[in-house]
Tab-separated table of C-alpha atoms in Angstrom:
chain	number	residue	atom	x	y	z
A	56	MET	CA	121.569	170.363	64.111
A	57	ALA	CA	121.696	167.190	61.947
A	58	HIS	CA	117.488	167.518	60.290
A	59	THR	CA	115.679	165.690	57.994
A	60	ASP	CA	116.320	169.111	55.692
A	61	GLU	CA	119.749	169.537	54.523
A	62	LYS	CA	119.603	173.771	54.665
A	63	TYR	CA	119.109	173.918	58.922
A	64	ARG	CA	122.354	171.263	58.974
A	65	GLY	CA	124.842	172.200	61.384
A	66	MET	CA	122.614	175.110	62.420
A	67	LYS	CA	121.481	175.760	66.110
A	68	ALA	CA	117.812	174.970	67.553
A	69	ILE	CA	117.685	178.637	69.195
A	70	ASP	CA	113.302	178.901	68.661
A	71	SER	CA	110.643	179.147	71.488
A	72	VAL	CA	109.078	175.497	71.522
A	73	SER	CA	113.206	174.466	71.193
A	74	SER	CA	113.930	176.597	74.028
A	75	LYS	CA	111.327	174.856	76.599
A	76	LEU	CA	114.152	172.572	75.938
A	77	LYS	CA	115.157	170.275	79.480
A	78	PRO	CA	118.648	168.483	80.984
A	79	ILE	CA	116.785	165.725	81.945
A	80	LYS	CA	116.366	162.142	81.715
A	81	TYR	CA	113.448	161.471	80.383
A	82	THR	CA	110.998	162.349	77.341
A	83	GLN	CA	109.944	165.688	76.870
A	84	ILE	CA	107.487	166.553	75.087
A	85	LEU	CA	107.687	170.263	73.752
A	86	ALA	CA	104.525	170.727	71.545
A	87	GLU	CA	100.801	169.433	71.452
A	88	ASN	CA	98.194	170.757	69.304
A	89	ASN	CA	95.806	170.198	66.080
A	90	SER	CA	99.023	171.645	64.107
A	91	ILE	CA	101.411	168.832	65.164
A	92	PHE	CA	103.668	167.452	67.352
A	93	ASP	CA	107.228	168.057	68.963
A	94	VAL	CA	108.697	165.217	71.507
A	95	ALA	CA	112.052	164.926	71.726
A	96	THR	CA	114.419	162.374	73.711
A	97	PRO	CA	118.124	161.870	75.069
A	98	ILE	CA	120.774	161.222	73.543
A	99	ILE	CA	122.793	158.877	76.843
A	100	ASN	CA	126.525	158.076	76.626
A	101	HIS	CA	127.799	156.577	79.947
A	102	GLY	CA	125.360	159.081	81.813
A	103	GLU	CA	125.480	161.875	80.163
A	104	ILE	CA	123.510	164.467	78.226
A	105	ILE	CA	125.002	164.876	74.560
A	106	GLY	CA	122.150	165.016	72.620
A	107	TRP	CA	118.432	164.770	71.362
A	108	ALA	CA	116.608	162.526	69.025
A	109	ARG	CA	113.308	165.361	68.394
A	110	ILE	CA	110.512	164.259	66.273
A	111	GLY	CA	107.902	167.318	64.415
A	112	LEU	CA	104.774	165.046	63.082
A	113	SER	CA	101.718	167.378	61.636
A	114	GLN	CA	98.028	166.801	63.038
A	115	LYS	CA	96.373	167.554	60.250
A	116	TYR	CA	95.613	163.907	59.660
A	117	ILE	CA	93.823	163.781	62.376
A	118	GLU	CA	90.693	165.661	61.778
A	119	PRO	CA	89.928	163.822	59.128
A	120	ASN	CA	90.165	160.458	60.906
A	121	ILE	CA	88.399	162.458	64.126
A	122	THR	CA	85.157	163.206	61.736
A	123	GLU	CA	85.481	159.715	60.291
A	124	ILE	CA	85.269	158.016	63.867
A	125	LYS	CA	82.787	160.635	64.363
A	126	ARG	CA	80.412	159.409	62.252
A	127	ARG	CA	80.638	156.126	62.574
A	128	GLY	CA	80.160	157.090	66.133
A	129	LEU	CA	76.959	157.857	65.091
A	130	ILE	CA	75.992	154.880	63.126
A	131	TYR	CA	77.042	152.367	65.612
A	132	ILE	CA	74.771	154.542	68.614
A	133	LEU	CA	72.330	154.903	66.027
A	134	ILE	CA	72.368	151.115	65.055
A	135	SER	CA	71.866	150.557	68.682
A	136	LEU	CA	69.931	152.784	69.456
A	137	ILE	CA	67.683	151.095	66.148
A	138	VAL	CA	68.527	147.614	66.740
A	139	GLY	CA	68.205	148.664	71.190
A	140	CYS	CA	63.584	149.534	70.603
A	141	LEU	CA	63.359	146.598	68.310
A	142	PHE	CA	64.767	143.536	71.684
A	143	ALA	CA	62.956	146.500	73.909
A	144	ILE	CA	59.455	146.064	71.740
A	145	ILE	CA	60.327	142.614	72.151
A	146	VAL	CA	60.454	141.574	75.341
A	147	ALA	CA	58.293	144.466	76.551
A	148	GLY	CA	55.137	142.658	74.397
A	149	ARG	CA	56.802	139.019	75.151
A	150	LEU	CA	55.827	139.942	79.009
A	151	SER	CA	52.603	141.919	77.919
A	152	LYS	CA	51.207	139.161	76.998
A	153	GLY	CA	52.093	136.735	79.915
A	154	LEU	CA	50.369	139.408	82.021
A	155	GLN	CA	47.554	140.456	80.846
A	156	LYS	CA	46.987	136.261	80.801
A	157	LEU	CA	47.777	136.939	84.538
A	158	VAL	CA	45.143	139.212	84.734
A	159	THR	CA	42.797	137.746	82.886
A	160	ALA	CA	42.996	133.994	85.242
A	161	ALA	CA	41.884	137.311	87.680
A	162	GLN	CA	39.673	138.719	86.072
A	163	LYS	CA	37.740	134.608	85.172
A	164	ILE	CA	38.622	133.658	88.574
A	165	LYS	CA	37.336	137.279	90.981
A	166	GLY	CA	34.285	135.973	88.344
A	167	GLY	CA	33.834	132.722	90.211
A	168	ASN	CA	35.657	129.956	88.294
A	169	ARG	CA	38.499	128.144	90.716
A	170	ASP	CA	39.190	125.891	89.048
A	171	LEU	CA	41.327	128.703	86.552
A	172	ARG	CA	44.977	128.273	86.131
A	173	VAL	CA	47.690	129.846	84.721
A	174	GLY	CA	49.012	128.334	81.804
A	175	PRO	CA	53.123	128.443	81.202
A	176	SER	CA	54.417	131.448	79.426
A	177	GLU	CA	57.781	132.179	76.463
A	178	SER	CA	58.860	134.484	79.755
A	179	ILE	CA	61.327	132.880	82.245
A	180	GLU	CA	60.221	135.560	84.376
A	181	ILE	CA	56.178	135.765	83.800
A	182	SER	CA	56.368	131.476	83.601
A	183	GLU	CA	57.463	131.393	86.957
A	184	LEU	CA	55.547	134.659	88.136
A	185	GLY	CA	52.937	132.493	86.458
A	186	THR	CA	53.832	129.581	88.267
A	187	ALA	CA	53.672	131.565	92.402
A	188	PHE	CA	49.788	132.568	91.182
A	189	ASN	CA	48.607	129.464	89.587
A	190	GLN	CA	51.212	128.146	94.005
A	191	MET	CA	48.684	131.328	95.881
A	192	LEU	CA	45.405	129.474	93.910
A	193	ASP	CA	46.061	126.443	95.140
A	194	GLU	CA	45.853	127.324	98.571
A	195	ILE	CA	43.422	129.484	98.362
A	196	SER	CA	41.626	126.849	97.305
A	197	SER	CA	42.621	124.472	99.353
A	198	ASN	CA	41.509	127.035	102.910
A	199	GLU	CA	38.138	127.761	100.542
A	200	LYS	CA	36.834	124.231	100.226
A	201	LEU	CA	38.705	123.612	103.646
A	202	LEU	CA	35.959	126.999	105.707
A	203	SER	CA	33.431	125.194	103.099
A	204	LEU	CA	33.746	121.796	104.692
A	205	VAL	CA	33.250	123.425	107.615
A	206	LEU	CA	30.229	125.111	107.347
A	207	GLU	CA	28.597	122.473	105.598
A	208	SER	CA	29.232	120.686	107.778
A	209	MET	CA	28.194	122.842	112.012
A	210	PRO	CA	24.963	121.458	113.018
A	211	ILE	CA	24.006	125.188	113.309
A	212	GLY	CA	22.787	127.971	109.810
A	213	VAL	CA	24.959	130.465	109.473
A	214	TRP	CA	24.938	133.609	107.193
A	215	ILE	CA	26.779	135.893	104.641
A	216	LEU	CA	26.284	139.228	104.222
A	217	ASP	CA	27.783	141.165	101.841
A	218	GLU	CA	29.285	144.867	102.375
A	219	LYS	CA	26.260	145.822	101.822
A	220	GLY	CA	23.624	143.383	104.190
A	221	THR	CA	22.936	141.046	100.859
A	222	ILE	CA	22.270	137.465	101.944
A	223	VAL	CA	25.808	135.509	99.442
A	224	SER	CA	25.707	132.642	101.218
A	225	VAL	CA	23.760	129.922	103.705
A	226	ASN	CA	25.423	126.773	104.955
A	227	PRO	CA	23.060	123.129	104.573
A	228	ALA	CA	21.669	124.004	108.678
A	229	GLY	CA	20.376	127.499	108.215
A	230	GLU	CA	19.009	126.429	104.458
A	231	GLU	CA	17.262	123.788	106.806
A	232	MET	CA	16.097	125.494	109.569
A	233	TRP	CA	14.552	127.419	107.119
A	234	LYS	CA	13.203	125.442	105.028
A	235	GLY	CA	14.419	127.030	102.246
A	236	ILE	CA	16.272	130.193	101.010
A	237	ARG	CA	15.735	133.217	99.730
A	238	TYR	CA	19.803	135.651	98.775
A	239	VAL	CA	17.754	138.694	99.505
A	240	GLY	CA	19.850	142.220	100.737
A	241	VAL	CA	18.053	144.150	103.526
A	242	ASP	CA	15.152	146.179	102.162
A	243	GLU	CA	13.577	142.339	101.693
A	244	TYR	CA	14.951	140.853	105.045
A	245	ASN	CA	11.208	139.952	106.144
A	246	LEU	CA	10.355	137.723	103.903
A	247	TYR	CA	11.382	136.301	106.483
A	248	LYS	CA	8.947	136.256	108.640
A	249	SER	CA	9.584	136.456	112.858
A	250	TRP	CA	8.339	138.015	115.720
A	251	PHE	CA	10.876	138.529	119.199
A	252	THR	CA	9.341	135.985	121.875
A	253	GLU	CA	9.600	138.594	124.473
A	254	THR	CA	6.880	140.957	122.750
A	255	GLY	CA	5.503	139.178	120.089
A	256	LYS	CA	7.092	142.243	118.309
A	257	GLU	CA	7.251	141.130	114.288
A	258	VAL	CA	11.225	141.830	113.714
A	259	GLN	CA	11.265	144.890	111.939
A	260	ASN	CA	14.257	144.675	108.772
A	261	HIS	CA	16.257	146.922	110.747
A	262	GLU	CA	16.048	144.874	113.693
A	263	TRP	CA	17.905	142.180	112.615
A	264	GLY	CA	20.618	141.406	114.501
A	265	ALA	CA	22.429	141.638	110.650
A	266	SER	CA	21.493	144.791	110.682
A	267	ILE	CA	22.558	145.945	112.927
A	268	ALA	CA	25.098	145.436	113.165
A	269	LEU	CA	26.773	145.955	110.172
A	270	THR	CA	25.013	149.631	110.450
A	271	GLU	CA	26.309	149.677	113.813
A	272	GLY	CA	29.279	147.981	113.344
A	273	ARG	CA	28.909	145.954	116.851
A	274	SER	CA	28.058	142.290	117.417
A	275	VAL	CA	24.191	140.452	118.561
A	276	LEU	CA	23.992	138.222	120.397
A	277	ASN	CA	20.964	136.713	121.008
A	278	GLN	CA	18.854	137.194	119.699
A	279	GLU	CA	15.887	135.158	120.733
A	280	ILE	CA	13.474	135.213	117.821
A	281	GLU	CA	9.753	133.390	116.961
A	282	ILE	CA	9.541	132.336	113.133
A	283	GLU	CA	8.212	131.056	110.329
A	284	CYS	CA	9.785	128.919	108.314
A	285	PHE	CA	9.117	128.327	104.304
A	286	ASP	CA	6.980	125.059	104.816
A	287	LYS	CA	4.454	128.054	107.555
A	288	SER	CA	6.566	126.002	110.341
A	289	HIS	CA	7.002	127.661	113.483
A	290	LYS	CA	10.441	127.362	115.554
A	291	ILE	CA	11.987	129.331	118.495
A	292	ILE	CA	15.389	130.170	116.649
A	293	LEU	CA	18.346	131.872	118.952
A	294	ASN	CA	19.926	134.924	116.185
A	295	SER	CA	23.644	136.116	116.066
A	296	ALA	CA	25.462	138.472	114.218
A	297	ILE	CA	29.142	139.764	114.239
A	298	PRO	CA	30.325	142.429	111.698
A	299	LEU	CA	33.468	141.718	109.905
A	300	ARG	CA	36.137	143.907	109.144
A	301	ASP	CA	39.566	144.336	106.784
A	302	ALA	CA	42.173	145.220	107.547
A	303	ASN	CA	41.650	149.730	107.506
A	304	GLU	CA	38.655	147.802	110.211
A	305	LYS	CA	36.090	148.952	107.085
A	306	ILE	CA	33.000	146.552	107.141
A	307	ILE	CA	33.576	143.879	103.946
A	308	GLY	CA	30.807	141.210	105.237
A	309	VAL	CA	28.413	140.667	108.174
A	310	ILE	CA	28.263	137.282	109.562
A	311	THR	CA	25.219	135.317	111.205
């Protein structure tokens, strides 16, 4: 054996680690732990192994390096978390600001401002959502205007009532029919003076088609009624009422 330490030169390696060396023509790792890394590679002449070149490296220097790597890794992770949190806060702030604009616009539109539209946002996603929201509002507004035009043009009186039976809308023909209008609820239907033509009996609040449609959920067609208009003139009308339902069959209003 040749060795960097003269006292080992010429000796035979008979230790337990050296005994692991196998007569094979490729590099072998004899020992690998926290203290040492021992590797041997064959020296080959004319296809025959004539010896081994073997190196043992101390692993002790790795420990402080691993400690330093861990320390730096923790610092980098901490920095990444801080930067990530700051970025998330900034993005969330922009998204929240944009979403708040949408919510505010929706509340104002619900309150009756049909001409309101959502402005641009710093967030591309919110801007796209706002554009889609505005397009939806444009379509709704267009449909409402069309429906309003149809109701205003109809030659028959049309009343729209909410789920509590309160009159919320009347077209011009309906107002002309009664020579005026009173936006009242079920308890005040008696403001509309009327009598059944067959019996001459005055129509009570619960006997109006709208009340029946609302409470019983069924349509009432062609009640023949004599009415006293708000200008004290009299005329005979045919009164009908149909309940309006949502997707769950809940009554959400009445059209008469």
